[in-house]
Amino acid sequence: MPVSFLSTTQRERYARYPETLSSEELARYFHLDDDDREWIATKRRDSSRLGYALQLTTVRFLGTFLEDPTAVPEAVLRTLATQLNIPEFADCVAAYRRTRQRWQHTTEIRARYGYREFADTGNQFHLGRWLCALCWTGTDRPSVLFEHANSWLIGHKVLLPGVTLLERFVAEVRSRMESRLWRLLTRDVTDVQRQRLDDLLDPVEGSRQSWLDRLRKGPVRVSAPALVQALLRIETIRDLGIKLPNTKVPPSRIGALARFASTAKVSAVARLPDARRMATLVSFVHSLEASAHDDALDVLDQLL
């Protein structure tokens, strides 16, 4: 899959405050508990106390420290200033923006509250393993995985990396899981079966349609000839001898591959990389056998 999959809007939104915050978000992420307030009270000036609270709640909400720690929605400033009993906070914000204390505070917050870098030992391994589980159970849209990764990092106090780095990380995890899926689905397929599956993409002799096109189409009439065609369709599928390996591949993953083979142009299926093409055709044949059997029974029931 391409490494770059985020939209311009997603990139601009990454690690940035939204224009507005809900009351629930303000209550959840910008509430200072007794321990927070006790520690913040040790700071000498109102500007230092407010600035520290801004940095602490920002990293809790966004998962990162801002280059300008005061560039936050006014609702955040008011929420924190109220809790710290700072009625006039405009001058405090300007003063904190100029001070070097803001850099000292980020170091202090990391140490006191246990925030780690993305590159620190174990973080990428644990995130990757968690994303692999999501991919395997069917949550494999890259943009959705990216949002899940973002939430995981924030929840585990791992500072967000650059957007391109995290995007590439998600793409690599997804690519590994796709390759694993394709290998599992095709590991028991013989060379003869591979050739017969590829032959499904070729035109039927004397026709512009491929065998794949024909297999996709179920019976559209209720008649004896339609029943014969439905039974021949089942026989063609069974003659391929495709059986899924004895492994727990989620049905949703098989279904997604089968749907692609059922709806995409034959030329699009033919252009897939070898491993993906074989896995797609295996999934299609496996899924089609059950539905073709049902189609034949429906025709028979209506004839009787």
PDB file of C-alpha atoms in Angstrom:
ATOM      1  CA  MET A   1       0.000   0.000   0.000  1.00  0.00           C
ATOM      2  CA  PRO A   2       1.189   3.597  -0.484  1.00  0.00           C
ATOM      3  CA  VAL A   3       3.000   5.059   2.506  1.00  0.00           C
ATOM      4  CA  SER A   4       1.132   8.378   2.195  1.00  0.00           C
ATOM      5  CA  PHE A   5      -2.556   7.817   2.857  1.00  0.00           C
ATOM      6  CA  LEU A   6      -3.601  10.728   5.077  1.00  0.00           C
ATOM      7  CA  SER A   7      -5.666  13.550   3.654  1.00  0.00           C
ATOM      8  CA  THR A   8      -4.539  17.159   3.893  1.00  0.00           C
ATOM      9  CA  THR A   9      -7.156  17.745   6.585  1.00  0.00           C
ATOM     10  CA  GLN A  10      -5.897  14.816   8.661  1.00  0.00           C
ATOM     11  CA  ARG A  11      -2.340  16.089   8.428  1.00  0.00           C
ATOM     12  CA  GLU A  12      -3.334  19.575   9.496  1.00  0.00           C
ATOM     13  CA  ARG A  13      -5.390  18.213  12.396  1.00  0.00           C
ATOM     14  CA  TYR A  14      -2.609  15.967  13.722  1.00  0.00           C
ATOM     15  CA  ALA A  15      -1.338  17.033  17.169  1.00  0.00           C
ATOM     16  CA  ARG A  16      -3.286  20.296  16.969  1.00  0.00           C
ATOM     17  CA  TYR A  17      -6.166  21.680  18.973  1.00  0.00           C
ATOM     18  CA  PRO A  18      -9.580  21.684  17.299  1.00  0.00           C
ATOM     19  CA  GLU A  19     -11.337  25.009  16.929  1.00  0.00           C
ATOM     20  CA  THR A  20     -13.780  24.176  19.704  1.00  0.00           C
ATOM     21  CA  LEU A  21     -13.766  21.790  22.638  1.00  0.00           C
ATOM     22  CA  SER A  22     -16.814  20.160  24.176  1.00  0.00           C
ATOM     23  CA  SER A  23     -17.632  20.527  27.842  1.00  0.00           C
ATOM     24  CA  GLU A  24     -16.935  16.807  28.223  1.00  0.00           C
ATOM     25  CA  GLU A  25     -13.433  17.215  26.776  1.00  0.00           C
ATOM     26  CA  LEU A  26     -12.715  20.192  29.012  1.00  0.00           C
ATOM     27  CA  ALA A  27     -13.854  18.255  32.076  1.00  0.00           C
ATOM     28  CA  ARG A  28     -11.933  15.117  31.156  1.00  0.00           C
ATOM     29  CA  TYR A  29      -8.593  16.460  29.948  1.00  0.00           C
ATOM     30  CA  PHE A  30      -8.290  19.874  31.584  1.00  0.00           C
ATOM     31  CA  HIS A  31      -9.312  19.113  35.135  1.00  0.00           C
ATOM     32  CA  LEU A  32      -6.473  19.494  37.629  1.00  0.00           C
ATOM     33  CA  ASP A  33      -6.677  17.010  40.491  1.00  0.00           C
ATOM     34  CA  ASP A  34      -5.395  17.645  44.014  1.00  0.00           C
ATOM     35  CA  ASP A  35      -1.932  16.303  43.222  1.00  0.00           C
ATOM     36  CA  ASP A  36      -1.671  18.506  40.125  1.00  0.00           C
ATOM     37  CA  ARG A  37      -2.724  21.641  41.987  1.00  0.00           C
ATOM     38  CA  GLU A  38      -0.450  20.915  44.929  1.00  0.00           C
ATOM     39  CA  TRP A  39       2.567  20.590  42.648  1.00  0.00           C
ATOM     40  CA  ILE A  40       1.647  23.583  40.494  1.00  0.00           C
ATOM     41  CA  ALA A  41       1.271  25.688  43.663  1.00  0.00           C
ATOM     42  CA  THR A  42       5.034  25.354  44.233  1.00  0.00           C
ATOM     43  CA  LYS A  43       5.645  27.566  41.182  1.00  0.00           C
ATOM     44  CA  ARG A  44       6.423  31.145  42.164  1.00  0.00           C
ATOM     45  CA  ARG A  45       4.432  33.262  39.719  1.00  0.00           C
ATOM     46  CA  ASP A  46       0.937  33.114  38.284  1.00  0.00           C
ATOM     47  CA  SER A  47       2.431  33.033  34.789  1.00  0.00           C
ATOM     48  CA  SER A  48       4.537  30.014  35.715  1.00  0.00           C
ATOM     49  CA  ARG A  49       1.617  28.209  37.334  1.00  0.00           C
ATOM     50  CA  LEU A  50      -0.709  28.834  34.404  1.00  0.00           C
ATOM     51  CA  GLY A  51       1.983  27.958  31.868  1.00  0.00           C
ATOM     52  CA  TYR A  52       2.811  24.696  33.622  1.00  0.00           C
ATOM     53  CA  ALA A  53      -0.875  23.757  33.720  1.00  0.00           C
ATOM     54  CA  LEU A  54      -1.180  24.559  30.007  1.00  0.00           C
ATOM     55  CA  GLN A  55       1.726  22.294  29.109  1.00  0.00           C
ATOM     56  CA  LEU A  56       0.524  19.475  31.360  1.00  0.00           C
ATOM     57  CA  THR A  57      -3.035  19.426  30.059  1.00  0.00           C
ATOM     58  CA  THR A  58      -1.935  19.925  26.456  1.00  0.00           C
ATOM     59  CA  VAL A  59       0.237  16.814  26.509  1.00  0.00           C
ATOM     60  CA  ARG A  60      -2.601  14.884  28.124  1.00  0.00           C
ATOM     61  CA  PHE A  61      -5.022  15.959  25.412  1.00  0.00           C
ATOM     62  CA  LEU A  62      -2.833  16.107  22.299  1.00  0.00           C
ATOM     63  CA  GLY A  63      -0.024  13.730  23.219  1.00  0.00           C
ATOM     64  CA  THR A  64       2.645  16.328  22.478  1.00  0.00           C
ATOM     65  CA  PHE A  65       4.042  19.670  23.605  1.00  0.00           C
ATOM     66  CA  LEU A  66       3.370  22.695  21.419  1.00  0.00           C
ATOM     67  CA  GLU A  67       6.136  24.942  20.128  1.00  0.00           C
ATOM     68  CA  ASP A  68       4.061  27.814  21.479  1.00  0.00           C
ATOM     69  CA  PRO A  69       2.487  26.364  24.631  1.00  0.00           C
ATOM     70  CA  THR A  70       0.078  29.290  24.887  1.00  0.00           C
ATOM     71  CA  ALA A  71      -1.467  28.684  21.442  1.00  0.00           C
ATOM     72  CA  VAL A  72      -4.560  27.018  22.880  1.00  0.00           C
ATOM     73  CA  PRO A  73      -8.300  27.728  22.666  1.00  0.00           C
ATOM     74  CA  GLU A  74      -9.504  30.411  25.058  1.00  0.00           C
ATOM     75  CA  ALA A  75     -11.828  27.894  26.697  1.00  0.00           C
ATOM     76  CA  VAL A  76      -8.753  25.985  27.863  1.00  0.00           C
ATOM     77  CA  LEU A  77      -7.182  29.135  29.307  1.00  0.00           C
ATOM     78  CA  ARG A  78     -10.356  30.048  31.158  1.00  0.00           C
ATOM     79  CA  THR A  79     -10.847  26.522  32.505  1.00  0.00           C
ATOM     80  CA  LEU A  80      -7.322  26.354  33.909  1.00  0.00           C
ATOM     81  CA  ALA A  81      -7.222  29.956  35.148  1.00  0.00           C
ATOM     82  CA  THR A  82     -10.446  29.389  37.085  1.00  0.00           C
ATOM     83  CA  GLN A  83      -9.028  26.310  38.801  1.00  0.00           C
ATOM     84  CA  LEU A  84      -5.824  28.179  39.689  1.00  0.00           C
ATOM     85  CA  ASN A  85      -7.656  31.301  40.879  1.00  0.00           C
ATOM     86  CA  ILE A  86      -6.018  33.545  38.284  1.00  0.00           C
ATOM     87  CA  PRO A  87      -8.765  36.005  37.252  1.00  0.00           C
ATOM     88  CA  GLU A  88      -6.646  38.062  34.828  1.00  0.00           C
ATOM     89  CA  PHE A  89      -4.675  35.652  32.691  1.00  0.00           C
ATOM     90  CA  ALA A  90      -3.856  37.663  29.559  1.00  0.00           C
ATOM     91  CA  ASP A  91      -0.652  39.143  31.003  1.00  0.00           C
ATOM     92  CA  CYS A  92       0.334  35.725  32.394  1.00  0.00           C
ATOM     93  CA  VAL A  93       0.044  34.168  28.945  1.00  0.00           C
ATOM     94  CA  ALA A  94       2.225  36.840  27.346  1.00  0.00           C
ATOM     95  CA  ALA A  95       4.824  36.560  30.111  1.00  0.00           C
ATOM     96  CA  TYR A  96       5.016  32.776  29.903  1.00  0.00           C
ATOM     97  CA  ARG A  97       5.421  32.902  26.141  1.00  0.00           C
ATOM     98  CA  ARG A  98       8.626  34.931  26.624  1.00  0.00           C
ATOM     99  CA  THR A  99      10.192  32.912  29.426  1.00  0.00           C
ATOM    100  CA  ARG A 100      12.616  30.016  29.139  1.00  0.00           C
ATOM    101  CA  GLN A 101      10.752  28.214  31.885  1.00  0.00           C
ATOM    102  CA  ARG A 102       8.499  26.668  29.298  1.00  0.00           C
ATOM    103  CA  TRP A 103      11.351  24.409  28.162  1.00  0.00           C
ATOM    104  CA  GLN A 104      12.192  23.459  31.741  1.00  0.00           C
ATOM    105  CA  HIS A 105       8.563  22.607  32.384  1.00  0.00           C
ATOM    106  CA  THR A 106       8.391  20.112  29.511  1.00  0.00           C
ATOM    107  CA  THR A 107      11.400  18.261  30.924  1.00  0.00           C
ATOM    108  CA  GLU A 108       9.854  18.301  34.383  1.00  0.00           C
ATOM    109  CA  ILE A 109       6.481  17.037  33.148  1.00  0.00           C
ATOM    110  CA  ARG A 110       8.099  14.177  31.246  1.00  0.00           C
ATOM    111  CA  ALA A 111       9.943  13.026  34.360  1.00  0.00           C
ATOM    112  CA  ARG A 112       7.156  13.568  36.886  1.00  0.00           C
ATOM    113  CA  TYR A 113       4.294  12.123  34.834  1.00  0.00           C
ATOM    114  CA  GLY A 114       6.167   9.391  32.956  1.00  0.00           C
ATOM    115  CA  TYR A 115       6.004  10.571  29.349  1.00  0.00           C
ATOM    116  CA  ARG A 116       8.297   8.747  26.931  1.00  0.00           C
ATOM    117  CA  GLU A 117       9.579   9.220  23.401  1.00  0.00           C
ATOM    118  CA  PHE A 118       8.245   7.146  20.519  1.00  0.00           C
ATOM    119  CA  ALA A 119      11.773   5.875  19.843  1.00  0.00           C
ATOM    120  CA  ASP A 120      12.271   4.628  23.424  1.00  0.00           C
ATOM    121  CA  THR A 121      12.727   0.881  23.837  1.00  0.00           C
ATOM    122  CA  GLY A 122       9.557  -1.173  23.581  1.00  0.00           C
ATOM    123  CA  ASN A 123       7.116   1.523  22.510  1.00  0.00           C
ATOM    124  CA  GLN A 124       7.082   0.713  18.806  1.00  0.00           C
ATOM    125  CA  PHE A 125       7.015  -3.023  19.510  1.00  0.00           C
ATOM    126  CA  HIS A 126       3.955  -2.796  21.767  1.00  0.00           C
ATOM    127  CA  LEU A 127       2.122  -0.404  19.452  1.00  0.00           C
ATOM    128  CA  GLY A 128       2.950  -2.580  16.445  1.00  0.00           C
ATOM    129  CA  ARG A 129       1.668  -5.722  18.162  1.00  0.00           C
ATOM    130  CA  TRP A 130      -1.560  -3.965  19.108  1.00  0.00           C
ATOM    131  CA  LEU A 131      -2.067  -2.669  15.559  1.00  0.00           C
ATOM    132  CA  CYS A 132      -1.385  -6.153  14.181  1.00  0.00           C
ATOM    133  CA  ALA A 133      -4.256  -7.506  16.267  1.00  0.00           C
ATOM    134  CA  LEU A 134      -6.566  -4.801  14.917  1.00  0.00           C
ATOM    135  CA  CYS A 135      -5.513  -5.549  11.344  1.00  0.00           C
ATOM    136  CA  TRP A 136      -6.030  -9.269  11.807  1.00  0.00           C
ATOM    137  CA  THR A 137      -9.574  -8.859  13.081  1.00  0.00           C
ATOM    138  CA  GLY A 138     -10.548  -6.678  10.145  1.00  0.00           C
ATOM    139  CA  THR A 139      -9.848  -3.065  11.160  1.00  0.00           C
ATOM    140  CA  ASP A 140      -7.392  -2.432   8.368  1.00  0.00           C
ATOM    141  CA  ARG A 141      -8.342   0.901   6.799  1.00  0.00           C
ATOM    142  CA  PRO A 142      -5.104   2.860   7.102  1.00  0.00           C
ATOM    143  CA  SER A 143      -6.704   6.133   8.191  1.00  0.00           C
ATOM    144  CA  VAL A 144      -8.654   4.315  10.926  1.00  0.00           C
ATOM    145  CA  LEU A 145      -5.512   2.502  12.079  1.00  0.00           C
ATOM    146  CA  PHE A 146      -3.718   5.843  12.209  1.00  0.00           C
ATOM    147  CA  GLU A 147      -6.386   7.289  14.513  1.00  0.00           C
ATOM    148  CA  HIS A 148      -6.200   4.179  16.709  1.00  0.00           C
ATOM    149  CA  ALA A 149      -2.407   4.509  16.871  1.00  0.00           C
ATOM    150  CA  ASN A 150      -2.764   8.165  17.842  1.00  0.00           C
ATOM    151  CA  SER A 151      -5.135   7.266  20.678  1.00  0.00           C
ATOM    152  CA  TRP A 152      -2.903   4.403  21.858  1.00  0.00           C
ATOM    153  CA  LEU A 153       0.131   6.671  22.090  1.00  0.00           C
ATOM    154  CA  ILE A 154      -1.768   9.305  24.054  1.00  0.00           C
ATOM    155  CA  GLY A 155      -3.245   6.700  26.386  1.00  0.00           C
ATOM    156  CA  HIS A 156       0.161   5.121  27.037  1.00  0.00           C
ATOM    157  CA  LYS A 157       1.944   8.444  27.578  1.00  0.00           C
ATOM    158  CA  VAL A 158       4.138   8.118  24.510  1.00  0.00           C
ATOM    159  CA  LEU A 159       4.826  11.490  22.888  1.00  0.00           C
ATOM    160  CA  LEU A 160       3.550  11.641  19.327  1.00  0.00           C
ATOM    161  CA  PRO A 161       6.204  11.344  16.615  1.00  0.00           C
ATOM    162  CA  GLY A 162       6.063  13.379  13.422  1.00  0.00           C
ATOM    163  CA  VAL A 163       3.016  12.740  11.280  1.00  0.00           C
ATOM    164  CA  THR A 164       5.043  11.217   8.433  1.00  0.00           C
ATOM    165  CA  LEU A 165       6.865   8.846  10.787  1.00  0.00           C
ATOM    166  CA  LEU A 166       3.641   7.547  12.327  1.00  0.00           C
ATOM    167  CA  GLU A 167       2.003   7.300   8.914  1.00  0.00           C
ATOM    168  CA  ARG A 168       4.908   5.198   7.638  1.00  0.00           C
ATOM    169  CA  PHE A 169       4.834   3.021  10.771  1.00  0.00           C
ATOM    170  CA  VAL A 170       1.120   2.258  10.309  1.00  0.00           C
ATOM    171  CA  ALA A 171       1.635   1.505   6.618  1.00  0.00           C
ATOM    172  CA  GLU A 172       4.450  -0.946   7.386  1.00  0.00           C
ATOM    173  CA  VAL A 173       2.414  -2.791  10.031  1.00  0.00           C
ATOM    174  CA  ARG A 174      -0.551  -3.078   7.684  1.00  0.00           C
ATOM    175  CA  SER A 175       1.662  -4.291   4.855  1.00  0.00           C
ATOM    176  CA  ARG A 176       3.173  -7.021   7.061  1.00  0.00           C
ATOM    177  CA  MET A 177      -0.252  -8.257   8.130  1.00  0.00           C
ATOM    178  CA  GLU A 178      -1.533  -8.309   4.562  1.00  0.00           C
ATOM    179  CA  SER A 179       1.478 -10.348   3.458  1.00  0.00           C
ATOM    180  CA  ARG A 180       0.905 -12.768   6.329  1.00  0.00           C
ATOM    181  CA  LEU A 181      -2.755 -13.166   5.367  1.00  0.00           C
ATOM    182  CA  TRP A 182      -1.909 -13.844   1.724  1.00  0.00           C
ATOM    183  CA  ARG A 183       0.714 -16.441   2.668  1.00  0.00           C
ATOM    184  CA  LEU A 184      -1.668 -18.268   4.999  1.00  0.00           C
ATOM    185  CA  LEU A 185      -4.483 -18.415   2.471  1.00  0.00           C
ATOM    186  CA  THR A 186      -2.270 -19.802  -0.291  1.00  0.00           C
ATOM    187  CA  ARG A 187       0.174 -22.012   1.575  1.00  0.00           C
ATOM    188  CA  ASP A 188      -1.661 -25.250   0.665  1.00  0.00           C
ATOM    189  CA  VAL A 189      -2.412 -24.296  -2.935  1.00  0.00           C
ATOM    190  CA  THR A 190      -0.513 -26.511  -5.379  1.00  0.00           C
ATOM    191  CA  ASP A 191       1.154 -25.303  -8.565  1.00  0.00           C
ATOM    192  CA  VAL A 192      -1.594 -26.972 -10.598  1.00  0.00           C
ATOM    193  CA  GLN A 193      -4.283 -25.200  -8.588  1.00  0.00           C
ATOM    194  CA  ARG A 194      -2.469 -21.887  -8.955  1.00  0.00           C
ATOM    195  CA  GLN A 195      -2.519 -22.282 -12.703  1.00  0.00           C
ATOM    196  CA  ARG A 196      -6.203 -23.193 -12.708  1.00  0.00           C
ATOM    197  CA  LEU A 197      -7.004 -20.159 -10.589  1.00  0.00           C
ATOM    198  CA  ASP A 198      -5.074 -17.913 -12.950  1.00  0.00           C
ATOM    199  CA  ASP A 199      -6.946 -19.509 -15.854  1.00  0.00           C
ATOM    200  CA  LEU A 200     -10.161 -18.102 -14.393  1.00  0.00           C
ATOM    201  CA  LEU A 201      -8.965 -14.699 -15.546  1.00  0.00           C
ATOM    202  CA  ASP A 202      -8.596 -15.777 -19.183  1.00  0.00           C
ATOM    203  CA  PRO A 203     -11.445 -15.454 -21.721  1.00  0.00           C
ATOM    204  CA  VAL A 204     -13.564 -18.543 -22.292  1.00  0.00           C
ATOM    205  CA  GLU A 205     -12.914 -20.011 -25.733  1.00  0.00           C
ATOM    206  CA  GLY A 206     -15.194 -18.359 -28.261  1.00  0.00           C
ATOM    207  CA  SER A 207     -16.305 -15.686 -25.791  1.00  0.00           C
ATOM    208  CA  ARG A 208     -15.174 -12.293 -24.536  1.00  0.00           C
ATOM    209  CA  GLN A 209     -16.091 -13.270 -20.986  1.00  0.00           C
ATOM    210  CA  SER A 210     -13.630 -14.833 -18.571  1.00  0.00           C
ATOM    211  CA  TRP A 211     -14.398 -17.827 -16.380  1.00  0.00           C
ATOM    212  CA  LEU A 212     -14.378 -15.441 -13.435  1.00  0.00           C
ATOM    213  CA  ASP A 213     -17.134 -13.398 -15.079  1.00  0.00           C
ATOM    214  CA  ARG A 214     -19.228 -16.523 -15.585  1.00  0.00           C
ATOM    215  CA  LEU A 215     -18.763 -17.785 -12.050  1.00  0.00           C
ATOM    216  CA  ARG A 216     -19.797 -14.433 -10.633  1.00  0.00           C
ATOM    217  CA  LYS A 217     -23.218 -14.648 -12.273  1.00  0.00           C
ATOM    218  CA  GLY A 218     -25.814 -16.714 -10.502  1.00  0.00           C
ATOM    219  CA  PRO A 219     -29.068 -17.964 -12.032  1.00  0.00           C
ATOM    220  CA  VAL A 220     -31.475 -15.215 -13.103  1.00  0.00           C
ATOM    221  CA  ARG A 221     -34.351 -17.424 -14.270  1.00  0.00           C
ATOM    222  CA  VAL A 222     -36.317 -20.282 -12.773  1.00  0.00           C
ATOM    223  CA  SER A 223     -36.145 -23.064 -15.343  1.00  0.00           C
ATOM    224  CA  ALA A 224     -34.685 -26.505 -15.868  1.00  0.00           C
ATOM    225  CA  PRO A 225     -31.792 -25.149 -17.985  1.00  0.00           C
ATOM    226  CA  ALA A 226     -31.082 -22.572 -15.248  1.00  0.00           C
ATOM    227  CA  LEU A 227     -30.900 -25.383 -12.682  1.00  0.00           C
ATOM    228  CA  VAL A 228     -28.487 -27.305 -14.907  1.00  0.00           C
ATOM    229  CA  GLN A 229     -26.292 -24.214 -15.248  1.00  0.00           C
ATOM    230  CA  ALA A 230     -26.400 -23.656 -11.483  1.00  0.00           C
ATOM    231  CA  LEU A 231     -25.273 -27.249 -10.869  1.00  0.00           C
ATOM    232  CA  LEU A 232     -22.499 -26.928 -13.463  1.00  0.00           C
ATOM    233  CA  ARG A 233     -21.381 -23.774 -11.684  1.00  0.00           C
ATOM    234  CA  ILE A 234     -21.055 -25.700  -8.423  1.00  0.00           C
ATOM    235  CA  GLU A 235     -19.180 -28.492 -10.186  1.00  0.00           C
ATOM    236  CA  THR A 236     -16.726 -26.031 -11.748  1.00  0.00           C
ATOM    237  CA  ILE A 237     -16.018 -24.491  -8.367  1.00  0.00           C
ATOM    238  CA  ARG A 238     -15.568 -27.842  -6.631  1.00  0.00           C
ATOM    239  CA  ASP A 239     -13.280 -29.111  -9.384  1.00  0.00           C
ATOM    240  CA  LEU A 240     -10.796 -26.416  -8.434  1.00  0.00           C
ATOM    241  CA  GLY A 241     -10.294 -28.275  -5.154  1.00  0.00           C
ATOM    242  CA  ILE A 242      -9.654 -25.143  -3.117  1.00  0.00           C
ATOM    243  CA  LYS A 243      -9.680 -25.643   0.642  1.00  0.00           C
ATOM    244  CA  LEU A 244      -8.724 -23.051   3.203  1.00  0.00           C
ATOM    245  CA  PRO A 245      -5.762 -23.931   5.431  1.00  0.00           C
ATOM    246  CA  ASN A 246      -6.441 -25.180   8.926  1.00  0.00           C
ATOM    247  CA  THR A 247      -5.827 -21.819  10.536  1.00  0.00           C
ATOM    248  CA  LYS A 248      -7.998 -19.178  12.159  1.00  0.00           C
ATOM    249  CA  VAL A 249      -8.275 -16.563   9.450  1.00  0.00           C
ATOM    250  CA  PRO A 250     -11.046 -14.093  10.388  1.00  0.00           C
ATOM    251  CA  PRO A 251     -14.053 -14.460   8.051  1.00  0.00           C
ATOM    252  CA  SER A 252     -14.098 -10.691   7.585  1.00  0.00           C
ATOM    253  CA  ARG A 253     -10.664 -10.789   5.939  1.00  0.00           C
ATOM    254  CA  ILE A 254     -11.688 -13.612   3.606  1.00  0.00           C
ATOM    255  CA  GLY A 255     -14.930 -11.818   2.827  1.00  0.00           C
ATOM    256  CA  ALA A 256     -13.149  -8.579   1.929  1.00  0.00           C
ATOM    257  CA  LEU A 257     -10.882 -10.345  -0.566  1.00  0.00           C
ATOM    258  CA  ALA A 258     -13.804 -12.289  -2.023  1.00  0.00           C
ATOM    259  CA  ARG A 259     -15.862  -9.120  -2.476  1.00  0.00           C
ATOM    260  CA  PHE A 260     -13.045  -7.503  -4.407  1.00  0.00           C
ATOM    261  CA  ALA A 261     -12.882 -10.470  -6.778  1.00  0.00           C
ATOM    262  CA  SER A 262     -16.668 -10.382  -7.140  1.00  0.00           C
ATOM    263  CA  THR A 263     -16.921  -6.707  -8.056  1.00  0.00           C
ATOM    264  CA  ALA A 264     -13.623  -5.554  -9.577  1.00  0.00           C
ATOM    265  CA  LYS A 265     -12.813  -5.726 -13.255  1.00  0.00           C
ATOM    266  CA  VAL A 266     -11.050  -8.920 -14.254  1.00  0.00           C
ATOM    267  CA  SER A 267      -8.137  -6.841 -15.500  1.00  0.00           C
ATOM    268  CA  ALA A 268      -7.812  -5.263 -12.036  1.00  0.00           C
ATOM    269  CA  VAL A 269      -7.650  -8.697 -10.410  1.00  0.00           C
ATOM    270  CA  ALA A 270      -5.093  -9.846 -12.977  1.00  0.00           C
ATOM    271  CA  ARG A 271      -2.837  -6.873 -12.210  1.00  0.00           C
ATOM    272  CA  LEU A 272      -2.611  -7.666  -8.501  1.00  0.00           C
ATOM    273  CA  PRO A 273       0.762  -8.857  -7.156  1.00  0.00           C
ATOM    274  CA  ASP A 274       1.056 -12.650  -7.323  1.00  0.00           C
ATOM    275  CA  ALA A 275       0.526 -13.325  -3.613  1.00  0.00           C
ATOM    276  CA  ARG A 276      -2.458 -11.010  -3.330  1.00  0.00           C
ATOM    277  CA  ARG A 277      -4.012 -12.271  -6.566  1.00  0.00           C
ATOM    278  CA  MET A 278      -3.833 -15.886  -5.427  1.00  0.00           C
ATOM    279  CA  ALA A 279      -5.232 -15.065  -1.984  1.00  0.00           C
ATOM    280  CA  THR A 280      -8.036 -13.070  -3.605  1.00  0.00           C
ATOM    281  CA  LEU A 281      -9.004 -15.909  -5.939  1.00  0.00           C
ATOM    282  CA  VAL A 282      -8.783 -18.506  -3.158  1.00  0.00           C
ATOM    283  CA  SER A 283     -11.110 -16.392  -1.000  1.00  0.00           C
ATOM    284  CA  PHE A 284     -13.483 -15.872  -3.917  1.00  0.00           C
ATOM    285  CA  VAL A 285     -13.748 -19.581  -4.729  1.00  0.00           C
ATOM    286  CA  HIS A 286     -14.164 -20.510  -1.065  1.00  0.00           C
ATOM    287  CA  SER A 287     -16.942 -17.959  -0.538  1.00  0.00           C
ATOM    288  CA  LEU A 288     -18.618 -18.699  -3.856  1.00  0.00           C
ATOM    289  CA  GLU A 289     -19.023 -22.420  -3.198  1.00  0.00           C
ATOM    290  CA  ALA A 290     -21.518 -21.809  -0.396  1.00  0.00           C
ATOM    291  CA  SER A 291     -23.463 -19.108  -2.239  1.00  0.00           C
ATOM    292  CA  ALA A 292     -23.567 -21.141  -5.480  1.00  0.00           C
ATOM    293  CA  HIS A 293     -25.018 -24.069  -3.555  1.00  0.00           C
ATOM    294  CA  ASP A 294     -27.714 -21.805  -2.105  1.00  0.00           C
ATOM    295  CA  ASP A 295     -28.490 -20.399  -5.560  1.00  0.00           C
ATOM    296  CA  ALA A 296     -29.037 -23.899  -6.949  1.00  0.00           C
ATOM    297  CA  LEU A 297     -31.315 -24.851  -4.056  1.00  0.00           C
ATOM    298  CA  ASP A 298     -33.383 -21.695  -4.584  1.00  0.00           C
ATOM    299  CA  VAL A 299     -33.954 -22.573  -8.233  1.00  0.00           C
ATOM    300  CA  LEU A 300     -34.840 -26.156  -7.335  1.00  0.00           C
ATOM    301  CA  ASP A 301     -37.300 -25.072  -4.633  1.00  0.00           C
ATOM    302  CA  GLN A 302     -39.122 -22.788  -7.050  1.00  0.00           C
ATOM    303  CA  LEU A 303     -39.299 -25.496  -9.710  1.00  0.00           C
ATOM    304  CA  LEU A 304     -40.861 -28.069  -7.382  1.00  0.00           C
TER     305      LEU A 304
END
